């Protein structure tokens, strides 16, 4: 695992609801505070490697369940662009 991948993993494992809200506002995802807290809790509990396609899909499905389809679709597009 490379340095950047380790850094990303560390940030995901320590994500807070405030972190998720900051990203939601920056990318206009439309995630509310309650959903942001649930997403952050999921990230802290479940190891997610966003560089792995199947892990990304699991994450997006969970976000869809928590926050709805529109934010999940936007996140999927953003992550797909970032991981090319």
PDB file of N, CA and C in Angstrom:
ATOM      1  N   UNK A   1       0.850  -1.174   0.000  1.00  0.00           N
ATOM      2  CA  UNK A   1       0.000   0.000   0.000  1.00  0.00           C
ATOM      3  C   UNK A   1       0.894   1.234   0.000  1.00  0.00           C
ATOM      4  N   UNK A   2       0.620   2.151  -0.900  1.00  0.00           N
ATOM      5  CA  UNK A   2       1.420   3.349  -1.026  1.00  0.00           C
ATOM      6  C   UNK A   2       1.074   4.402   0.009  1.00  0.00           C
ATOM      7  N   UNK A   3       1.904   5.414   0.067  1.00  0.00           N
ATOM      8  CA  UNK A   3       1.726   6.494   1.035  1.00  0.00           C
ATOM      9  C   UNK A   3       0.360   7.165   0.886  1.00  0.00           C
ATOM     10  N   UNK A   4      -0.004   7.514  -0.339  1.00  0.00           N
ATOM     11  CA  UNK A   4      -1.272   8.204  -0.573  1.00  0.00           C
ATOM     12  C   UNK A   4      -2.456   7.324  -0.182  1.00  0.00           C
ATOM     13  N   UNK A   5      -2.375   6.055  -0.519  1.00  0.00           N
ATOM     14  CA  UNK A   5      -3.450   5.130  -0.166  1.00  0.00           C
ATOM     15  C   UNK A   5      -3.583   5.017   1.355  1.00  0.00           C
ATOM     16  N   UNK A   6      -2.459   4.948   2.060  1.00  0.00           N
ATOM     17  CA  UNK A   6      -2.487   4.910   3.530  1.00  0.00           C
ATOM     18  C   UNK A   6      -3.095   6.178   4.108  1.00  0.00           C
ATOM     19  N   UNK A   7      -2.753   7.310   3.533  1.00  0.00           N
ATOM     20  CA  UNK A   7      -3.288   8.587   3.991  1.00  0.00           C
ATOM     21  C   UNK A   7      -4.810   8.637   3.814  1.00  0.00           C
ATOM     22  N   UNK A   8      -5.282   8.178   2.667  1.00  0.00           N
ATOM     23  CA  UNK A   8      -6.725   8.150   2.398  1.00  0.00           C
ATOM     24  C   UNK A   8      -7.423   7.229   3.393  1.00  0.00           C
ATOM     25  N   UNK A   9      -6.863   6.035   3.610  1.00  0.00           N
ATOM     26  CA  UNK A   9      -7.449   5.076   4.547  1.00  0.00           C
ATOM     27  C   UNK A   9      -7.534   5.668   5.950  1.00  0.00           C
ATOM     28  N   UNK A  10      -6.477   6.338   6.384  1.00  0.00           N
ATOM     29  CA  UNK A  10      -6.455   6.943   7.707  1.00  0.00           C
ATOM     30  C   UNK A  10      -7.549   8.009   7.829  1.00  0.00           C
ATOM     31  N   UNK A  11      -7.693   8.832   6.805  1.00  0.00           N
ATOM     32  CA  UNK A  11      -8.710   9.888   6.841  1.00  0.00           C
ATOM     33  C   UNK A  11     -10.116   9.292   6.885  1.00  0.00           C
ATOM     34  N   UNK A  12     -10.347   8.235   6.107  1.00  0.00           N
ATOM     35  CA  UNK A  12     -11.663   7.600   6.108  1.00  0.00           C
ATOM     36  C   UNK A  12     -11.986   6.986   7.469  1.00  0.00           C
ATOM     37  N   UNK A  13     -11.001   6.374   8.110  1.00  0.00           N
ATOM     38  CA  UNK A  13     -11.214   5.722   9.406  1.00  0.00           C
ATOM     39  C   UNK A  13     -11.468   6.717  10.527  1.00  0.00           C
ATOM     40  N   UNK A  14     -11.094   7.977  10.323  1.00  0.00           N
ATOM     41  CA  UNK A  14     -11.277   8.988  11.367  1.00  0.00           C
ATOM     42  C   UNK A  14     -12.299  10.054  10.967  1.00  0.00           C
ATOM     43  N   UNK A  15     -13.078   9.783   9.940  1.00  0.00           N
ATOM     44  CA  UNK A  15     -14.048  10.765   9.439  1.00  0.00           C
ATOM     45  C   UNK A  15     -15.102  11.083  10.496  1.00  0.00           C
ATOM     46  N   UNK A  16     -15.495  12.337  10.524  1.00  0.00           N
ATOM     47  CA  UNK A  16     -16.569  12.780  11.417  1.00  0.00           C
ATOM     48  C   UNK A  16     -17.732  13.269  10.563  1.00  0.00           C
ATOM     49  N   UNK A  17     -18.856  13.477  11.214  1.00  0.00           N
ATOM     50  CA  UNK A  17     -20.003  14.029  10.513  1.00  0.00           C
ATOM     51  C   UNK A  17     -19.691  15.395   9.925  1.00  0.00           C
ATOM     52  N   UNK A  18     -18.892  16.180  10.648  1.00  0.00           N
ATOM     53  CA  UNK A  18     -18.498  17.504  10.148  1.00  0.00           C
ATOM     54  C   UNK A  18     -17.672  17.380   8.873  1.00  0.00           C
ATOM     55  N   UNK A  19     -16.779  16.377   8.828  1.00  0.00           N
ATOM     56  CA  UNK A  19     -15.978  16.152   7.617  1.00  0.00           C
ATOM     57  C   UNK A  19     -16.879  15.828   6.428  1.00  0.00           C
ATOM     58  N   UNK A  20     -17.846  14.953   6.667  1.00  0.00           N
ATOM     59  CA  UNK A  20     -18.762  14.554   5.593  1.00  0.00           C
ATOM     60  C   UNK A  20     -19.601  15.748   5.147  1.00  0.00           C
ATOM     61  N   UNK A  21     -20.046  16.570   6.098  1.00  0.00           N
ATOM     62  CA  UNK A  21     -20.829  17.759   5.747  1.00  0.00           C
ATOM     63  C   UNK A  21     -20.005  18.749   4.932  1.00  0.00           C
ATOM     64  N   UNK A  22     -18.742  18.903   5.282  1.00  0.00           N
ATOM     65  CA  UNK A  22     -17.866  19.816   4.544  1.00  0.00           C
ATOM     66  C   UNK A  22     -17.746  19.363   3.084  1.00  0.00           C
ATOM     67  N   UNK A  23     -17.567  18.073   2.879  1.00  0.00           N
ATOM     68  CA  UNK A  23     -17.479  17.527   1.519  1.00  0.00           C
ATOM     69  C   UNK A  23     -18.822  17.656   0.813  1.00  0.00           C
ATOM     70  N   UNK A  24     -19.902  17.402   1.545  1.00  0.00           N
ATOM     71  CA  UNK A  24     -21.242  17.517   0.964  1.00  0.00           C
ATOM     72  C   UNK A  24     -21.506  18.929   0.456  1.00  0.00           C
ATOM     73  N   UNK A  25     -21.128  19.916   1.250  1.00  0.00           N
ATOM     74  CA  UNK A  25     -21.327  21.305   0.821  1.00  0.00           C
ATOM     75  C   UNK A  25     -20.422  21.655  -0.359  1.00  0.00           C
ATOM     76  N   UNK A  26     -19.175  21.210  -0.310  1.00  0.00           N
ATOM     77  CA  UNK A  26     -18.217  21.534  -1.376  1.00  0.00           C
ATOM     78  C   UNK A  26     -18.653  20.974  -2.728  1.00  0.00           C
ATOM     79  N   UNK A  27     -19.240  19.780  -2.712  1.00  0.00           N
ATOM     80  CA  UNK A  27     -19.650  19.141  -3.962  1.00  0.00           C
ATOM     81  C   UNK A  27     -21.156  19.201  -4.192  1.00  0.00           C
ATOM     82  N   UNK A  28     -21.863  19.962  -3.334  1.00  0.00           N
ATOM     83  CA  UNK A  28     -23.314  20.132  -3.443  1.00  0.00           C
ATOM     84  C   UNK A  28     -24.027  18.786  -3.533  1.00  0.00           C
ATOM     85  N   UNK A  29     -23.764  17.931  -2.536  1.00  0.00           N
ATOM     86  CA  UNK A  29     -24.330  16.587  -2.532  1.00  0.00           C
ATOM     87  C   UNK A  29     -25.720  16.523  -1.907  1.00  0.00           C
ATOM     88  N   UNK A  30     -26.071  17.495  -1.100  1.00  0.00           N
ATOM     89  CA  UNK A  30     -27.393  17.510  -0.494  1.00  0.00           C
ATOM     90  C   UNK A  30     -27.565  16.493   0.630  1.00  0.00           C
ATOM     91  N   UNK A  31     -26.512  16.263   1.390  1.00  0.00           N
ATOM     92  CA  UNK A  31     -26.582  15.328   2.517  1.00  0.00           C
ATOM     93  C   UNK A  31     -26.843  16.133   3.783  1.00  0.00           C
ATOM     94  N   UNK A  32     -27.836  15.693   4.581  1.00  0.00           N
ATOM     95  CA  UNK A  32     -28.132  16.414   5.822  1.00  0.00           C
ATOM     96  C   UNK A  32     -27.214  15.936   6.948  1.00  0.00           C
ATOM     97  N   UNK A  33     -27.268  16.624   8.081  1.00  0.00           N
ATOM     98  CA  UNK A  33     -26.343  16.335   9.180  1.00  0.00           C
ATOM     99  C   UNK A  33     -26.532  14.936   9.753  1.00  0.00           C
ATOM    100  N   UNK A  34     -27.777  14.490   9.874  1.00  0.00           N
ATOM    101  CA  UNK A  34     -28.027  13.149  10.418  1.00  0.00           C
ATOM    102  C   UNK A  34     -27.424  12.083   9.505  1.00  0.00           C
ATOM    103  N   UNK A  35     -27.614  12.240   8.204  1.00  0.00           N
ATOM    104  CA  UNK A  35     -27.048  11.289   7.245  1.00  0.00           C
ATOM    105  C   UNK A  35     -25.525  11.356   7.261  1.00  0.00           C
ATOM    106  N   UNK A  36     -24.980  12.555   7.395  1.00  0.00           N
ATOM    107  CA  UNK A  36     -23.521  12.715   7.443  1.00  0.00           C
ATOM    108  C   UNK A  36     -22.933  11.966   8.635  1.00  0.00           C
ATOM    109  N   UNK A  37     -23.597  12.039   9.779  1.00  0.00           N
ATOM    110  CA  UNK A  37     -23.130  11.313  10.969  1.00  0.00           C
ATOM    111  C   UNK A  37     -23.173   9.806  10.734  1.00  0.00           C
ATOM    112  N   UNK A  38     -24.241   9.327  10.089  1.00  0.00           N
ATOM    113  CA  UNK A  38     -24.359   7.887   9.813  1.00  0.00           C
ATOM    114  C   UNK A  38     -23.297   7.424   8.819  1.00  0.00           C
ATOM    115  N   UNK A  39     -23.035   8.239   7.819  1.00  0.00           N
ATOM    116  CA  UNK A  39     -22.004   7.898   6.831  1.00  0.00           C
ATOM    117  C   UNK A  39     -20.635   7.862   7.506  1.00  0.00           C
ATOM    118  N   UNK A  40     -20.359   8.842   8.353  1.00  0.00           N
ATOM    119  CA  UNK A  40     -19.080   8.879   9.068  1.00  0.00           C
ATOM    120  C   UNK A  40     -18.934   7.654   9.972  1.00  0.00           C
ATOM    121  N   UNK A  41     -20.004   7.278  10.648  1.00  0.00           N
ATOM    122  CA  UNK A  41     -19.961   6.090  11.510  1.00  0.00           C
ATOM    123  C   UNK A  41     -19.679   4.840  10.679  1.00  0.00           C
ATOM    124  N   UNK A  42     -20.296   4.743   9.515  1.00  0.00           N
ATOM    125  CA  UNK A  42     -20.047   3.607   8.620  1.00  0.00           C
ATOM    126  C   UNK A  42     -18.579   3.569   8.205  1.00  0.00           C
ATOM    127  N   UNK A  43     -18.033   4.717   7.845  1.00  0.00           N
ATOM    128  CA  UNK A  43     -16.633   4.780   7.418  1.00  0.00           C
ATOM    129  C   UNK A  43     -15.680   4.386   8.546  1.00  0.00           C
ATOM    130  N   UNK A  44     -16.011   4.776   9.770  1.00  0.00           N
ATOM    131  CA  UNK A  44     -15.146   4.431  10.900  1.00  0.00           C
ATOM    132  C   UNK A  44     -15.220   2.940  11.233  1.00  0.00           C
ATOM    133  N   UNK A  45     -16.398   2.342  11.062  1.00  0.00           N
ATOM    134  CA  UNK A  45     -16.605   0.933  11.397  1.00  0.00           C
ATOM    135  C   UNK A  45     -16.114  -0.028  10.329  1.00  0.00           C
ATOM    136  N   UNK A  46     -16.287   0.341   9.072  1.00  0.00           N
ATOM    137  CA  UNK A  46     -16.022  -0.565   7.960  1.00  0.00           C
ATOM    138  C   UNK A  46     -14.832  -0.082   7.143  1.00  0.00           C
ATOM    139  N   UNK A  47     -13.811  -0.919   7.022  1.00  0.00           N
ATOM    140  CA  UNK A  47     -12.668  -0.510   6.198  1.00  0.00           C
ATOM    141  C   UNK A  47     -13.086  -0.393   4.734  1.00  0.00           C
ATOM    142  N   UNK A  48     -12.829   0.757   4.137  1.00  0.00           N
ATOM    143  CA  UNK A  48     -13.198   1.004   2.745  1.00  0.00           C
ATOM    144  C   UNK A  48     -11.950   1.440   1.990  1.00  0.00           C
ATOM    145  N   UNK A  49     -11.634   0.713   0.944  1.00  0.00           N
ATOM    146  CA  UNK A  49     -10.533   1.094   0.064  1.00  0.00           C
ATOM    147  C   UNK A  49     -11.169   1.696  -1.184  1.00  0.00           C
ATOM    148  N   UNK A  50     -11.203   3.021  -1.271  1.00  0.00           N
ATOM    149  CA  UNK A  50     -11.889   3.646  -2.402  1.00  0.00           C
ATOM    150  C   UNK A  50     -11.166   3.416  -3.718  1.00  0.00           C
ATOM    151  N   UNK A  51      -9.950   2.890  -3.666  1.00  0.00           N
ATOM    152  CA  UNK A  51      -9.236   2.558  -4.894  1.00  0.00           C
ATOM    153  C   UNK A  51      -9.665   1.199  -5.435  1.00  0.00           C
ATOM    154  N   UNK A  52     -10.401   0.432  -4.632  1.00  0.00           N
ATOM    155  CA  UNK A  52     -10.912  -0.876  -5.027  1.00  0.00           C
ATOM    156  C   UNK A  52     -12.363  -0.718  -5.484  1.00  0.00           C
ATOM    157  N   UNK A  53     -12.647  -1.161  -6.711  1.00  0.00           N
ATOM    158  CA  UNK A  53     -13.976  -0.955  -7.300  1.00  0.00           C
ATOM    159  C   UNK A  53     -15.089  -1.570  -6.445  1.00  0.00           C
ATOM    160  N   UNK A  54     -14.919  -2.791  -5.973  1.00  0.00           N
ATOM    161  CA  UNK A  54     -15.988  -3.431  -5.200  1.00  0.00           C
ATOM    162  C   UNK A  54     -16.202  -2.728  -3.858  1.00  0.00           C
ATOM    163  N   UNK A  55     -15.132  -2.241  -3.234  1.00  0.00           N
ATOM    164  CA  UNK A  55     -15.282  -1.472  -1.995  1.00  0.00           C
ATOM    165  C   UNK A  55     -16.019  -0.162  -2.253  1.00  0.00           C
ATOM    166  N   UNK A  56     -15.697   0.489  -3.365  1.00  0.00           N
ATOM    167  CA  UNK A  56     -16.389   1.738  -3.735  1.00  0.00           C
ATOM    168  C   UNK A  56     -17.877   1.479  -3.924  1.00  0.00           C
ATOM    169  N   UNK A  57     -18.213   0.377  -4.603  1.00  0.00           N
ATOM    170  CA  UNK A  57     -19.624   0.056  -4.830  1.00  0.00           C
ATOM    171  C   UNK A  57     -20.356  -0.192  -3.513  1.00  0.00           C
ATOM    172  N   UNK A  58     -19.722  -0.910  -2.586  1.00  0.00           N
ATOM    173  CA  UNK A  58     -20.336  -1.144  -1.273  1.00  0.00           C
ATOM    174  C   UNK A  58     -20.593   0.177  -0.562  1.00  0.00           C
ATOM    175  N   UNK A  59     -19.607   1.067  -0.622  1.00  0.00           N
ATOM    176  CA  UNK A  59     -19.741   2.374   0.018  1.00  0.00           C
ATOM    177  C   UNK A  59     -20.885   3.167  -0.606  1.00  0.00           C
ATOM    178  N   UNK A  60     -20.947   3.186  -1.913  1.00  0.00           N
ATOM    179  CA  UNK A  60     -21.999   3.941  -2.603  1.00  0.00           C
ATOM    180  C   UNK A  60     -23.374   3.359  -2.284  1.00  0.00           C
ATOM    181  N   UNK A  61     -23.493   2.039  -2.210  1.00  0.00           N
ATOM    182  CA  UNK A  61     -24.776   1.413  -1.854  1.00  0.00           C
ATOM    183  C   UNK A  61     -25.194   1.806  -0.445  1.00  0.00           C
ATOM    184  N   UNK A  62     -24.232   1.847   0.464  1.00  0.00           N
ATOM    185  CA  UNK A  62     -24.541   2.245   1.837  1.00  0.00           C
ATOM    186  C   UNK A  62     -24.942   3.719   1.894  1.00  0.00           C
ATOM    187  N   UNK A  63     -24.263   4.561   1.153  1.00  0.00           N
ATOM    188  CA  UNK A  63     -24.626   5.978   1.110  1.00  0.00           C
ATOM    189  C   UNK A  63     -26.016   6.141   0.513  1.00  0.00           C
ATOM    190  N   UNK A  64     -26.329   5.351  -0.497  1.00  0.00           N
ATOM    191  CA  UNK A  64     -27.662   5.390  -1.101  1.00  0.00           C
ATOM    192  C   UNK A  64     -28.726   5.014  -0.074  1.00  0.00           C
ATOM    193  N   UNK A  65     -28.440   4.002   0.722  1.00  0.00           N
ATOM    194  CA  UNK A  65     -29.380   3.569   1.754  1.00  0.00           C
ATOM    195  C   UNK A  65     -29.572   4.663   2.808  1.00  0.00           C
ATOM    196  N   UNK A  66     -28.491   5.349   3.156  1.00  0.00           N
ATOM    197  CA  UNK A  66     -28.535   6.364   4.213  1.00  0.00           C
ATOM    198  C   UNK A  66     -29.072   7.702   3.705  1.00  0.00           C
ATOM    199  N   UNK A  67     -28.546   8.178   2.580  1.00  0.00           N
ATOM    200  CA  UNK A  67     -28.814   9.557   2.142  1.00  0.00           C
ATOM    201  C   UNK A  67     -29.662   9.662   0.881  1.00  0.00           C
ATOM    202  N   UNK A  68     -29.884   8.550   0.201  1.00  0.00           N
ATOM    203  CA  UNK A  68     -30.684   8.599  -1.019  1.00  0.00           C
ATOM    204  C   UNK A  68     -29.848   8.385  -2.269  1.00  0.00           C
ATOM    205  N   UNK A  69     -30.558   8.167  -3.368  1.00  0.00           N
ATOM    206  CA  UNK A  69     -29.897   7.829  -4.633  1.00  0.00           C
ATOM    207  C   UNK A  69     -29.114   8.983  -5.250  1.00  0.00           C
ATOM    208  N   UNK A  70     -29.643  10.195  -5.203  1.00  0.00           N
ATOM    209  CA  UNK A  70     -28.966  11.314  -5.867  1.00  0.00           C
ATOM    210  C   UNK A  70     -27.584  11.604  -5.283  1.00  0.00           C
ATOM    211  N   UNK A  71     -27.455  11.731  -3.955  1.00  0.00           N
ATOM    212  CA  UNK A  71     -26.108  11.941  -3.411  1.00  0.00           C
ATOM    213  C   UNK A  71     -25.173  10.770  -3.730  1.00  0.00           C
ATOM    214  N   UNK A  72     -25.703   9.551  -3.675  1.00  0.00           N
ATOM    215  CA  UNK A  72     -24.878   8.369  -3.953  1.00  0.00           C
ATOM    216  C   UNK A  72     -24.373   8.379  -5.388  1.00  0.00           C
ATOM    217  N   UNK A  73     -25.222   8.753  -6.327  1.00  0.00           N
ATOM    218  CA  UNK A  73     -24.805   8.816  -7.736  1.00  0.00           C
ATOM    219  C   UNK A  73     -23.713   9.864  -7.934  1.00  0.00           C
ATOM    220  N   UNK A  74     -23.877  11.017  -7.293  1.00  0.00           N
ATOM    221  CA  UNK A  74     -22.861  12.069  -7.404  1.00  0.00           C
ATOM    222  C   UNK A  74     -21.535  11.605  -6.815  1.00  0.00           C
ATOM    223  N   UNK A  75     -21.606  10.946  -5.668  1.00  0.00           N
ATOM    224  CA  UNK A  75     -20.385  10.451  -5.027  1.00  0.00           C
ATOM    225  C   UNK A  75     -19.718   9.402  -5.902  1.00  0.00           C
ATOM    226  N   UNK A  76     -20.504   8.523  -6.501  1.00  0.00           N
ATOM    227  CA  UNK A  76     -19.936   7.499  -7.383  1.00  0.00           C
ATOM    228  C   UNK A  76     -19.185   8.152  -8.546  1.00  0.00           C
ATOM    229  N   UNK A  77     -19.798   9.170  -9.144  1.00  0.00           N
ATOM    230  CA  UNK A  77     -19.143   9.868 -10.260  1.00  0.00           C
ATOM    231  C   UNK A  77     -17.842  10.537  -9.809  1.00  0.00           C
ATOM    232  N   UNK A  78     -17.880  11.187  -8.666  1.00  0.00           N
ATOM    233  CA  UNK A  78     -16.686  11.867  -8.145  1.00  0.00           C
ATOM    234  C   UNK A  78     -15.577  10.859  -7.865  1.00  0.00           C
ATOM    235  N   UNK A  79     -15.913   9.772  -7.175  1.00  0.00           N
ATOM    236  CA  UNK A  79     -14.899   8.764  -6.853  1.00  0.00           C
ATOM    237  C   UNK A  79     -14.349   8.098  -8.110  1.00  0.00           C
ATOM    238  N   UNK A  80     -15.210   7.879  -9.083  1.00  0.00           N
ATOM    239  CA  UNK A  80     -14.750   7.275 -10.341  1.00  0.00           C
ATOM    240  C   UNK A  80     -13.747   8.179 -11.040  1.00  0.00           C
ATOM    241  N   UNK A  81     -14.024   9.477 -11.043  1.00  0.00           N
ATOM    242  CA  UNK A  81     -13.098  10.429 -11.663  1.00  0.00           C
ATOM    243  C   UNK A  81     -11.769  10.487 -10.905  1.00  0.00           C
ATOM    244  N   UNK A  82     -11.847  10.482  -9.582  1.00  0.00           N
ATOM    245  CA  UNK A  82     -10.639  10.599  -8.769  1.00  0.00           C
ATOM    246  C   UNK A  82      -9.754   9.357  -8.822  1.00  0.00           C
ATOM    247  N   UNK A  83     -10.352   8.209  -9.088  1.00  0.00           N
ATOM    248  CA  UNK A  83      -9.582   6.959  -9.043  1.00  0.00           C
ATOM    249  C   UNK A  83      -9.180   6.450 -10.417  1.00  0.00           C
ATOM    250  N   UNK A  84      -9.325   7.244 -11.431  1.00  0.00           N
ATOM    251  CA  UNK A  84      -8.917   6.818 -12.779  1.00  0.00           C
ATOM    252  C   UNK A  84      -7.442   6.743 -12.895  1.00  0.00           C
TER     253      UNK A  84
END
